[in-house]
Amino acid sequence: MAGNWEDGIVSDDVKFGFQRPEMYELKLAGTATVYDRHVFLCYKSHEVWPSHLESSDSDPLPKLFAATLKARRDDIKLKTILTICEVREDIGLSDGDVLIFPDMIKYRNLKESDVDAFVEDVLVSGKPWTSGPQEPISGSYVFVCSHNNRDRRCGVCGPILIEEFNKAIESKDLKNEVHVAACSHVGGHKYAGNVIIYSTDKEGKIAGHWYGYVTPDEVPILLDEHIREGKILERLWRGQMGLHAEITDKVNELSVLSGTTVDKKGNAPVETASQGCCQGAAGFSCCRDANAEGKEVEKGQGRLPSCFRKWDKPEVYTAIGIVGAVAVVAVAYGFYKKSR
């Protein structure tokens, strides 16, 4: 029996884990959702999440939260995405808690009867929730997609990465500074391991960066270089919160020059909404212009926004440099340099 069990573990790693054949096949830059605010609803354990939480009658809280966001999408000014994270009492995350980034605030014990008022107060009106105090949160938050019932790749890679993060956090004495939790579908299971990190950047602002193809070997690097030093691990970088659409288009174009597969509209491969209000539990999207999940990706030509097409390349680079964050443009330019 032991031999069969070990064979099964090896098979999982080869088929779905860090040794799977598709690892590193696709370029990553530009594959993250474009958004300005990320809401996490703490709910149960990743081990029991169904494939689509937002449509599960057995899970009324995330279902109602996602449905309410969808119904109010035209009233929500900020591009907001919703993801489920697991309950982790050891880091202060209880069932029904809501985390909001980049605000770095937490609301506790959201119930089904509270959802309408919560969405109205906090996400539509931008005010504190009238039925519960907001608590400031500090430190860095690492979310690892571990949604096994949605896709086996994240189901295999996610828990291993969480274990490695916890070990490294312990050894580096970062327990009070870095908090790790499993999360539901964020788009791009083919890029597993998928990691989202919310931490302070070099300018002292809260930044949310998405990484793909993360393996246990990169865990200490992300802690030391990304979280402690504010450096971006470019080769695994998918995108970030608050990235302007124009800059995302430029990153996508540079990825095309590097040989990235794109779709007919010139968008980099991404499984979630590229714009709109929210991509929620288990991949649910209530965005105004959401890409259909599972849509086949095809090769095509990347395109810049119309306002840039009449310019020469040097002028385009100058404009992007002005409107974009320096770190982001540096990443995009790095991909351009590699393609030459």
PDB file of N, CA, C and O in Angstrom, residues 212-279:
ATOM      1  N   GLY A 212       3.134  33.960 -10.993  1.00  0.00           N
ATOM      2  CA  GLY A 212       2.769  32.643 -11.482  1.00  0.00           C
ATOM      3  C   GLY A 212       3.994  31.752 -11.602  1.00  0.00           C
ATOM      4  O   GLY A 212       5.130  32.228 -11.564  1.00  0.00           O
ATOM      5  N   TYR A 213       3.738  30.447 -11.760  1.00  0.00           N
ATOM      6  CA  TYR A 213       4.810  29.444 -11.842  1.00  0.00           C
ATOM      7  C   TYR A 213       5.719  29.488 -10.621  1.00  0.00           C
ATOM      8  O   TYR A 213       6.916  29.194 -10.713  1.00  0.00           O
ATOM      9  N   VAL A 214       5.164  29.875  -9.473  1.00  0.00           N
ATOM     10  CA  VAL A 214       5.958  29.916  -8.250  1.00  0.00           C
ATOM     11  C   VAL A 214       6.162  28.486  -7.744  1.00  0.00           C
ATOM     12  O   VAL A 214       5.217  27.694  -7.676  1.00  0.00           O
ATOM     13  N   THR A 215       7.387  28.146  -7.389  1.00  0.00           N
ATOM     14  CA  THR A 215       7.726  26.839  -6.824  1.00  0.00           C
ATOM     15  C   THR A 215       8.261  27.046  -5.407  1.00  0.00           C
ATOM     16  O   THR A 215       8.545  28.181  -5.004  1.00  0.00           O
ATOM     17  N   PRO A 216       8.434  25.979  -4.645  1.00  0.00           N
ATOM     18  CA  PRO A 216       8.992  26.133  -3.289  1.00  0.00           C
ATOM     19  C   PRO A 216      10.345  26.836  -3.270  1.00  0.00           C
ATOM     20  O   PRO A 216      10.665  27.527  -2.289  1.00  0.00           O
ATOM     21  N   ASP A 217      11.120  26.714  -4.332  1.00  0.00           N
ATOM     22  CA  ASP A 217      12.437  27.365  -4.378  1.00  0.00           C
ATOM     23  C   ASP A 217      12.328  28.884  -4.364  1.00  0.00           C
ATOM     24  O   ASP A 217      13.253  29.572  -3.916  1.00  0.00           O
ATOM     25  N   GLU A 218      11.207  29.428  -4.886  1.00  0.00           N
ATOM     26  CA  GLU A 218      11.057  30.881  -4.940  1.00  0.00           C
ATOM     27  C   GLU A 218      10.502  31.482  -3.650  1.00  0.00           C
ATOM     28  O   GLU A 218      10.508  32.698  -3.484  1.00  0.00           O
ATOM     29  N   VAL A 219      10.004  30.662  -2.751  1.00  0.00           N
ATOM     30  CA  VAL A 219       9.385  31.175  -1.526  1.00  0.00           C
ATOM     31  C   VAL A 219      10.339  32.053  -0.712  1.00  0.00           C
ATOM     32  O   VAL A 219      10.003  33.200  -0.382  1.00  0.00           O
ATOM     33  N   PRO A 220      11.548  31.589  -0.375  1.00  0.00           N
ATOM     34  CA  PRO A 220      12.451  32.474   0.383  1.00  0.00           C
ATOM     35  C   PRO A 220      12.870  33.712  -0.403  1.00  0.00           C
ATOM     36  O   PRO A 220      13.114  34.779   0.188  1.00  0.00           O
ATOM     37  N   ILE A 221      12.922  33.600  -1.726  1.00  0.00           N
ATOM     38  CA  ILE A 221      13.278  34.749  -2.558  1.00  0.00           C
ATOM     39  C   ILE A 221      12.181  35.804  -2.486  1.00  0.00           C
ATOM     40  O   ILE A 221      12.458  37.009  -2.365  1.00  0.00           O
ATOM     41  N   LEU A 222      10.924  35.378  -2.547  1.00  0.00           N
ATOM     42  CA  LEU A 222       9.812  36.320  -2.456  1.00  0.00           C
ATOM     43  C   LEU A 222       9.793  37.008  -1.086  1.00  0.00           C
ATOM     44  O   LEU A 222       9.507  38.203  -0.981  1.00  0.00           O
ATOM     45  N   LEU A 223      10.106  36.262  -0.056  1.00  0.00           N
ATOM     46  CA  LEU A 223      10.140  36.866   1.282  1.00  0.00           C
ATOM     47  C   LEU A 223      11.281  37.863   1.413  1.00  0.00           C
ATOM     48  O   LEU A 223      11.097  38.967   1.932  1.00  0.00           O
ATOM     49  N   ASP A 224      12.448  37.480   0.941  1.00  0.00           N
ATOM     50  CA  ASP A 224      13.632  38.333   1.109  1.00  0.00           C
ATOM     51  C   ASP A 224      13.637  39.520   0.152  1.00  0.00           C
ATOM     52  O   ASP A 224      13.883  40.660   0.564  1.00  0.00           O
ATOM     53  N   GLU A 225      13.353  39.255  -1.113  1.00  0.00           N
ATOM     54  CA  GLU A 225      13.489  40.309  -2.117  1.00  0.00           C
ATOM     55  C   GLU A 225      12.212  41.112  -2.311  1.00  0.00           C
ATOM     56  O   GLU A 225      12.241  42.344  -2.361  1.00  0.00           O
ATOM     57  N   HIS A 226      11.073  40.429  -2.429  1.00  0.00           N
ATOM     58  CA  HIS A 226       9.829  41.176  -2.685  1.00  0.00           C
ATOM     59  C   HIS A 226       9.330  41.869  -1.416  1.00  0.00           C
ATOM     60  O   HIS A 226       9.113  43.082  -1.395  1.00  0.00           O
ATOM     61  N   ILE A 227       9.140  41.095  -0.351  1.00  0.00           N
ATOM     62  CA  ILE A 227       8.531  41.662   0.846  1.00  0.00           C
ATOM     63  C   ILE A 227       9.504  42.532   1.637  1.00  0.00           C
ATOM     64  O   ILE A 227       9.165  43.634   2.071  1.00  0.00           O
ATOM     65  N   ARG A 228      10.713  42.082   1.816  1.00  0.00           N
ATOM     66  CA  ARG A 228      11.668  42.839   2.624  1.00  0.00           C
ATOM     67  C   ARG A 228      12.307  43.996   1.869  1.00  0.00           C
ATOM     68  O   ARG A 228      12.541  45.069   2.428  1.00  0.00           O
ATOM     69  N   GLU A 229      12.594  43.802   0.575  1.00  0.00           N
ATOM     70  CA  GLU A 229      13.340  44.806  -0.172  1.00  0.00           C
ATOM     71  C   GLU A 229      12.499  45.543  -1.207  1.00  0.00           C
ATOM     72  O   GLU A 229      12.934  46.530  -1.781  1.00  0.00           O
ATOM     73  N   GLY A 230      11.291  45.062  -1.473  1.00  0.00           N
ATOM     74  CA  GLY A 230      10.434  45.729  -2.443  1.00  0.00           C
ATOM     75  C   GLY A 230      10.825  45.488  -3.889  1.00  0.00           C
ATOM     76  O   GLY A 230      10.421  46.238  -4.785  1.00  0.00           O
ATOM     77  N   LYS A 231      11.605  44.435  -4.142  1.00  0.00           N
ATOM     78  CA  LYS A 231      12.008  44.118  -5.510  1.00  0.00           C
ATOM     79  C   LYS A 231      10.995  43.177  -6.165  1.00  0.00           C
ATOM     80  O   LYS A 231      10.436  42.309  -5.514  1.00  0.00           O
ATOM     81  N   ILE A 232      10.792  43.373  -7.458  1.00  0.00           N
ATOM     82  CA  ILE A 232       9.869  42.531  -8.214  1.00  0.00           C
ATOM     83  C   ILE A 232      10.634  41.378  -8.855  1.00  0.00           C
ATOM     84  O   ILE A 232      11.669  41.578  -9.492  1.00  0.00           O
ATOM     85  N   LEU A 233      10.110  40.173  -8.691  1.00  0.00           N
ATOM     86  CA  LEU A 233      10.711  39.002  -9.327  1.00  0.00           C
ATOM     87  C   LEU A 233      10.135  38.911 -10.739  1.00  0.00           C
ATOM     88  O   LEU A 233       9.111  38.278 -10.977  1.00  0.00           O
ATOM     89  N   GLU A 234      10.809  39.568 -11.678  1.00  0.00           N
ATOM     90  CA  GLU A 234      10.254  39.797 -13.011  1.00  0.00           C
ATOM     91  C   GLU A 234       9.893  38.524 -13.762  1.00  0.00           C
ATOM     92  O   GLU A 234       8.880  38.470 -14.459  1.00  0.00           O
ATOM     93  N   ARG A 235      10.699  37.492 -13.645  1.00  0.00           N
ATOM     94  CA  ARG A 235      10.464  36.297 -14.457  1.00  0.00           C
ATOM     95  C   ARG A 235       9.183  35.563 -14.072  1.00  0.00           C
ATOM     96  O   ARG A 235       8.673  34.757 -14.859  1.00  0.00           O
ATOM     97  N   LEU A 236       8.630  35.843 -12.888  1.00  0.00           N
ATOM     98  CA  LEU A 236       7.395  35.202 -12.446  1.00  0.00           C
ATOM     99  C   LEU A 236       6.235  36.185 -12.298  1.00  0.00           C
ATOM    100  O   LEU A 236       5.158  35.811 -11.864  1.00  0.00           O
ATOM    101  N   TRP A 237       6.466  37.435 -12.698  1.00  0.00           N
ATOM    102  CA  TRP A 237       5.496  38.505 -12.455  1.00  0.00           C
ATOM    103  C   TRP A 237       4.356  38.481 -13.473  1.00  0.00           C
ATOM    104  O   TRP A 237       4.579  38.475 -14.685  1.00  0.00           O
ATOM    105  N   ARG A 238       3.110  38.479 -12.981  1.00  0.00           N
ATOM    106  CA  ARG A 238       1.932  38.471 -13.842  1.00  0.00           C
ATOM    107  C   ARG A 238       1.314  39.865 -13.994  1.00  0.00           C
ATOM    108  O   ARG A 238       0.676  40.142 -15.016  1.00  0.00           O
ATOM    109  N   GLY A 239       1.448  40.704 -12.996  1.00  0.00           N
ATOM    110  CA  GLY A 239       0.839  42.024 -13.043  1.00  0.00           C
ATOM    111  C   GLY A 239       0.619  42.534 -11.635  1.00  0.00           C
ATOM    112  O   GLY A 239       1.078  41.935 -10.663  1.00  0.00           O
ATOM    113  N   GLN A 240      -0.117  43.651 -11.514  1.00  0.00           N
ATOM    114  CA  GLN A 240      -0.321  44.219 -10.194  1.00  0.00           C
ATOM    115  C   GLN A 240      -1.599  45.027 -10.098  1.00  0.00           C
ATOM    116  O   GLN A 240      -2.178  45.457 -11.113  1.00  0.00           O
ATOM    117  N   MET A 241      -2.040  45.223  -8.884  1.00  0.00           N
ATOM    118  CA  MET A 241      -3.206  46.052  -8.593  1.00  0.00           C
ATOM    119  C   MET A 241      -2.937  47.497  -9.010  1.00  0.00           C
ATOM    120  O   MET A 241      -1.848  48.027  -8.782  1.00  0.00           O
ATOM    121  N   GLY A 242      -3.927  48.127  -9.638  1.00  0.00           N
ATOM    122  CA  GLY A 242      -3.808  49.531 -10.000  1.00  0.00           C
ATOM    123  C   GLY A 242      -3.003  49.801 -11.247  1.00  0.00           C
ATOM    124  O   GLY A 242      -2.726  50.956 -11.561  1.00  0.00           O
ATOM    125  N   LEU A 243      -2.664  48.770 -11.989  1.00  0.00           N
ATOM    126  CA  LEU A 243      -1.902  48.954 -13.224  1.00  0.00           C
ATOM    127  C   LEU A 243      -2.820  49.564 -14.272  1.00  0.00           C
ATOM    128  O   LEU A 243      -3.856  49.002 -14.605  1.00  0.00           O
ATOM    129  N   HIS A 244      -2.441  50.729 -14.807  1.00  0.00           N
ATOM    130  CA  HIS A 244      -3.290  51.410 -15.779  1.00  0.00           C
ATOM    131  C   HIS A 244      -3.451  50.557 -17.035  1.00  0.00           C
ATOM    132  O   HIS A 244      -2.535  49.862 -17.450  1.00  0.00           O
ATOM    133  N   ALA A 245      -4.618  50.637 -17.643  1.00  0.00           N
ATOM    134  CA  ALA A 245      -4.894  49.831 -18.820  1.00  0.00           C
ATOM    135  C   ALA A 245      -3.896  50.107 -19.935  1.00  0.00           C
ATOM    136  O   ALA A 245      -3.488  49.205 -20.665  1.00  0.00           O
ATOM    137  N   GLU A 246      -3.495  51.382 -20.098  1.00  0.00           N
ATOM    138  CA  GLU A 246      -2.552  51.720 -21.159  1.00  0.00           C
ATOM    139  C   GLU A 246      -1.210  51.022 -20.960  1.00  0.00           C
ATOM    140  O   GLU A 246      -0.596  50.524 -21.903  1.00  0.00           O
ATOM    141  N   ILE A 247      -0.763  50.966 -19.699  1.00  0.00           N
ATOM    142  CA  ILE A 247       0.507  50.315 -19.424  1.00  0.00           C
ATOM    143  C   ILE A 247       0.378  48.816 -19.597  1.00  0.00           C
ATOM    144  O   ILE A 247       1.280  48.149 -20.098  1.00  0.00           O
ATOM    145  N   THR A 248      -0.780  48.259 -19.193  1.00  0.00           N
ATOM    146  CA  THR A 248      -0.999  46.841 -19.396  1.00  0.00           C
ATOM    147  C   THR A 248      -0.937  46.492 -20.874  1.00  0.00           C
ATOM    148  O   THR A 248      -0.351  45.486 -21.281  1.00  0.00           O
ATOM    149  N   ASP A 249      -1.543  47.340 -21.722  1.00  0.00           N
ATOM    150  CA  ASP A 249      -1.473  47.117 -23.163  1.00  0.00           C
ATOM    151  C   ASP A 249      -0.023  47.118 -23.629  1.00  0.00           C
ATOM    152  O   ASP A 249       0.364  46.345 -24.499  1.00  0.00           O
ATOM    153  N   LYS A 250       0.783  48.026 -23.079  1.00  0.00           N
ATOM    154  CA  LYS A 250       2.179  48.116 -23.490  1.00  0.00           C
ATOM    155  C   LYS A 250       2.941  46.865 -23.060  1.00  0.00           C
ATOM    156  O   LYS A 250       3.729  46.319 -23.824  1.00  0.00           O
ATOM    157  N   VAL A 251       2.684  46.400 -21.825  1.00  0.00           N
ATOM    158  CA  VAL A 251       3.314  45.172 -21.367  1.00  0.00           C
ATOM    159  C   VAL A 251       2.928  44.013 -22.270  1.00  0.00           C
ATOM    160  O   VAL A 251       3.757  43.193 -22.654  1.00  0.00           O
ATOM    161  N   ASN A 252       1.647  43.964 -22.650  1.00  0.00           N
ATOM    162  CA  ASN A 252       1.187  42.899 -23.528  1.00  0.00           C
ATOM    163  C   ASN A 252       1.876  42.960 -24.883  1.00  0.00           C
ATOM    164  O   ASN A 252       2.240  41.947 -25.472  1.00  0.00           O
ATOM    165  N   GLU A 253       2.043  44.200 -25.421  1.00  0.00           N
ATOM    166  CA  GLU A 253       2.693  44.336 -26.717  1.00  0.00           C
ATOM    167  C   GLU A 253       4.139  43.860 -26.646  1.00  0.00           C
ATOM    168  O   GLU A 253       4.630  43.173 -27.529  1.00  0.00           O
ATOM    169  N   LEU A 254       4.816  44.234 -25.570  1.00  0.00           N
ATOM    170  CA  LEU A 254       6.200  43.808 -25.414  1.00  0.00           C
ATOM    171  C   LEU A 254       6.275  42.299 -25.250  1.00  0.00           C
ATOM    172  O   LEU A 254       7.227  41.666 -25.693  1.00  0.00           O
ATOM    173  N   SER A 255       5.253  41.703 -24.620  1.00  0.00           N
ATOM    174  CA  SER A 255       5.220  40.256 -24.503  1.00  0.00           C
ATOM    175  C   SER A 255       5.028  39.605 -25.860  1.00  0.00           C
ATOM    176  O   SER A 255       5.560  38.538 -26.137  1.00  0.00           O
ATOM    177  N   VAL A 256       4.245  40.256 -26.736  1.00  0.00           N
ATOM    178  CA  VAL A 256       4.070  39.751 -28.090  1.00  0.00           C
ATOM    179  C   VAL A 256       5.411  39.731 -28.813  1.00  0.00           C
ATOM    180  O   VAL A 256       5.759  38.776 -29.498  1.00  0.00           O
ATOM    181  N   LEU A 257       6.181  40.817 -28.649  1.00  0.00           N
ATOM    182  CA  LEU A 257       7.495  40.865 -29.273  1.00  0.00           C
ATOM    183  C   LEU A 257       8.392  39.758 -28.755  1.00  0.00           C
ATOM    184  O   LEU A 257       9.299  39.301 -29.441  1.00  0.00           O
ATOM    185  N   SER A 258       8.127  39.296 -27.524  1.00  0.00           N
ATOM    186  CA  SER A 258       8.931  38.236 -26.936  1.00  0.00           C
ATOM    187  C   SER A 258       8.389  36.858 -27.261  1.00  0.00           C
ATOM    188  O   SER A 258       8.928  35.859 -26.829  1.00  0.00           O
ATOM    189  N   GLY A 259       7.262  36.804 -27.996  1.00  0.00           N
ATOM    190  CA  GLY A 259       6.726  35.520 -28.411  1.00  0.00           C
ATOM    191  C   GLY A 259       5.566  35.019 -27.581  1.00  0.00           C
ATOM    192  O   GLY A 259       5.221  33.859 -27.637  1.00  0.00           O
ATOM    193  N   THR A 260       4.920  35.885 -26.795  1.00  0.00           N
ATOM    194  CA  THR A 260       3.791  35.470 -25.982  1.00  0.00           C
ATOM    195  C   THR A 260       2.565  35.211 -26.856  1.00  0.00           C
ATOM    196  O   THR A 260       2.290  35.921 -27.795  1.00  0.00           O
ATOM    197  N   THR A 261       1.805  34.173 -26.504  1.00  0.00           N
ATOM    198  CA  THR A 261       0.549  33.904 -27.187  1.00  0.00           C
ATOM    199  C   THR A 261      -0.493  34.918 -26.738  1.00  0.00           C
ATOM    200  O   THR A 261      -0.630  35.189 -25.559  1.00  0.00           O
ATOM    201  N   VAL A 262      -1.241  35.470 -27.699  1.00  0.00           N
ATOM    202  CA  VAL A 262      -2.293  36.419 -27.380  1.00  0.00           C
ATOM    203  C   VAL A 262      -3.547  36.041 -28.145  1.00  0.00           C
ATOM    204  O   VAL A 262      -3.523  35.219 -29.046  1.00  0.00           O
ATOM    205  N   ASP A 263      -4.652  36.694 -27.786  1.00  0.00           N
ATOM    206  CA  ASP A 263      -5.881  36.381 -28.506  1.00  0.00           C
ATOM    207  C   ASP A 263      -6.073  37.340 -29.676  1.00  0.00           C
ATOM    208  O   ASP A 263      -5.243  38.193 -29.952  1.00  0.00           O
ATOM    209  N   LYS A 264      -7.186  37.214 -30.359  1.00  0.00           N
ATOM    210  CA  LYS A 264      -7.418  38.001 -31.572  1.00  0.00           C
ATOM    211  C   LYS A 264      -7.470  39.494 -31.312  1.00  0.00           C
ATOM    212  O   LYS A 264      -7.187  40.293 -32.193  1.00  0.00           O
ATOM    213  N   LYS A 265      -7.842  39.876 -30.103  1.00  0.00           N
ATOM    214  CA  LYS A 265      -7.930  41.294 -29.778  1.00  0.00           C
ATOM    215  C   LYS A 265      -6.599  41.870 -29.320  1.00  0.00           C
ATOM    216  O   LYS A 265      -6.506  43.032 -28.996  1.00  0.00           O
ATOM    217  N   GLY A 266      -5.571  41.024 -29.273  1.00  0.00           N
ATOM    218  CA  GLY A 266      -4.265  41.513 -28.869  1.00  0.00           C
ATOM    219  C   GLY A 266      -4.050  41.497 -27.381  1.00  0.00           C
ATOM    220  O   GLY A 266      -3.124  42.093 -26.862  1.00  0.00           O
ATOM    221  N   ASN A 267      -4.920  40.797 -26.639  1.00  0.00           N
ATOM    222  CA  ASN A 267      -4.766  40.725 -25.197  1.00  0.00           C
ATOM    223  C   ASN A 267      -3.882  39.547 -24.817  1.00  0.00           C
ATOM    224  O   ASN A 267      -3.945  38.492 -25.439  1.00  0.00           O
ATOM    225  N   ALA A 268      -3.077  39.723 -23.780  1.00  0.00           N
ATOM    226  CA  ALA A 268      -2.269  38.616 -23.291  1.00  0.00           C
ATOM    227  C   ALA A 268      -3.191  37.564 -22.708  1.00  0.00           C
ATOM    228  O   ALA A 268      -4.322  37.851 -22.327  1.00  0.00           O
ATOM    229  N   PRO A 269      -2.742  36.296 -22.630  1.00  0.00           N
ATOM    230  CA  PRO A 269      -3.619  35.238 -22.140  1.00  0.00           C
ATOM    231  C   PRO A 269      -4.023  35.473 -20.701  1.00  0.00           C
ATOM    232  O   PRO A 269      -3.183  35.586 -19.823  1.00  0.00           O
ATOM    233  N   VAL A 270      -5.306  35.578 -20.460  1.00  0.00           N
ATOM    234  CA  VAL A 270      -5.795  35.776 -19.108  1.00  0.00           C
ATOM    235  C   VAL A 270      -7.166  35.138 -19.019  1.00  0.00           C
ATOM    236  O   VAL A 270      -7.970  35.252 -19.930  1.00  0.00           O
ATOM    237  N   GLU A 271      -7.438  34.443 -17.915  1.00  0.00           N
ATOM    238  CA  GLU A 271      -8.667  33.686 -17.803  1.00  0.00           C
ATOM    239  C   GLU A 271      -9.772  34.435 -17.082  1.00  0.00           C
ATOM    240  O   GLU A 271     -10.867  33.960 -16.950  1.00  0.00           O
ATOM    241  N   THR A 272      -9.428  35.637 -16.593  1.00  0.00           N
ATOM    242  CA  THR A 272     -10.440  36.390 -15.867  1.00  0.00           C
ATOM    243  C   THR A 272     -10.725  37.693 -16.578  1.00  0.00           C
ATOM    244  O   THR A 272     -10.167  37.994 -17.622  1.00  0.00           O
ATOM    245  N   ALA A 273     -11.611  38.489 -15.981  1.00  0.00           N
ATOM    246  CA  ALA A 273     -11.983  39.756 -16.592  1.00  0.00           C
ATOM    247  C   ALA A 273     -10.793  40.683 -16.687  1.00  0.00           C
ATOM    248  O   ALA A 273     -10.022  40.821 -15.767  1.00  0.00           O
ATOM    249  N   SER A 274     -10.661  41.364 -17.813  1.00  0.00           N
ATOM    250  CA  SER A 274      -9.576  42.321 -17.982  1.00  0.00           C
ATOM    251  C   SER A 274     -10.006  43.717 -17.551  1.00  0.00           C
ATOM    252  O   SER A 274      -9.187  44.595 -17.418  1.00  0.00           O
ATOM    253  N   GLN A 275     -11.285  43.910 -17.349  1.00  0.00           N
ATOM    254  CA  GLN A 275     -11.745  45.186 -16.831  1.00  0.00           C
ATOM    255  C   GLN A 275     -13.131  45.000 -16.248  1.00  0.00           C
ATOM    256  O   GLN A 275     -13.772  44.003 -16.460  1.00  0.00           O
ATOM    257  N   GLY A 276     -13.603  45.971 -15.455  1.00  0.00           N
ATOM    258  CA  GLY A 276     -14.926  45.862 -14.874  1.00  0.00           C
ATOM    259  C   GLY A 276     -14.865  45.950 -13.369  1.00  0.00           C
ATOM    260  O   GLY A 276     -13.927  46.452 -12.810  1.00  0.00           O
ATOM    261  N   CYS A 277     -15.869  45.394 -12.665  1.00  0.00           N
ATOM    262  CA  CYS A 277     -15.952  45.655 -11.232  1.00  0.00           C
ATOM    263  C   CYS A 277     -15.484  44.521 -10.363  1.00  0.00           C
ATOM    264  O   CYS A 277     -14.885  44.765  -9.341  1.00  0.00           O
ATOM    265  N   CYS A 278     -15.766  43.272 -10.672  1.00  0.00           N
ATOM    266  CA  CYS A 278     -15.316  42.239  -9.740  1.00  0.00           C
ATOM    267  C   CYS A 278     -15.236  40.872 -10.384  1.00  0.00           C
ATOM    268  O   CYS A 278     -16.052  40.494 -11.195  1.00  0.00           O
ATOM    269  N   GLN A 279     -14.199  40.145  -9.998  1.00  0.00           N
ATOM    270  CA  GLN A 279     -14.070  38.732 -10.347  1.00  0.00           C
ATOM    271  C   GLN A 279     -14.077  37.998  -9.039  1.00  0.00           C
ATOM    272  O   GLN A 279     -13.210  38.165  -8.211  1.00  0.00           O
TER     273      GLN A 279
END
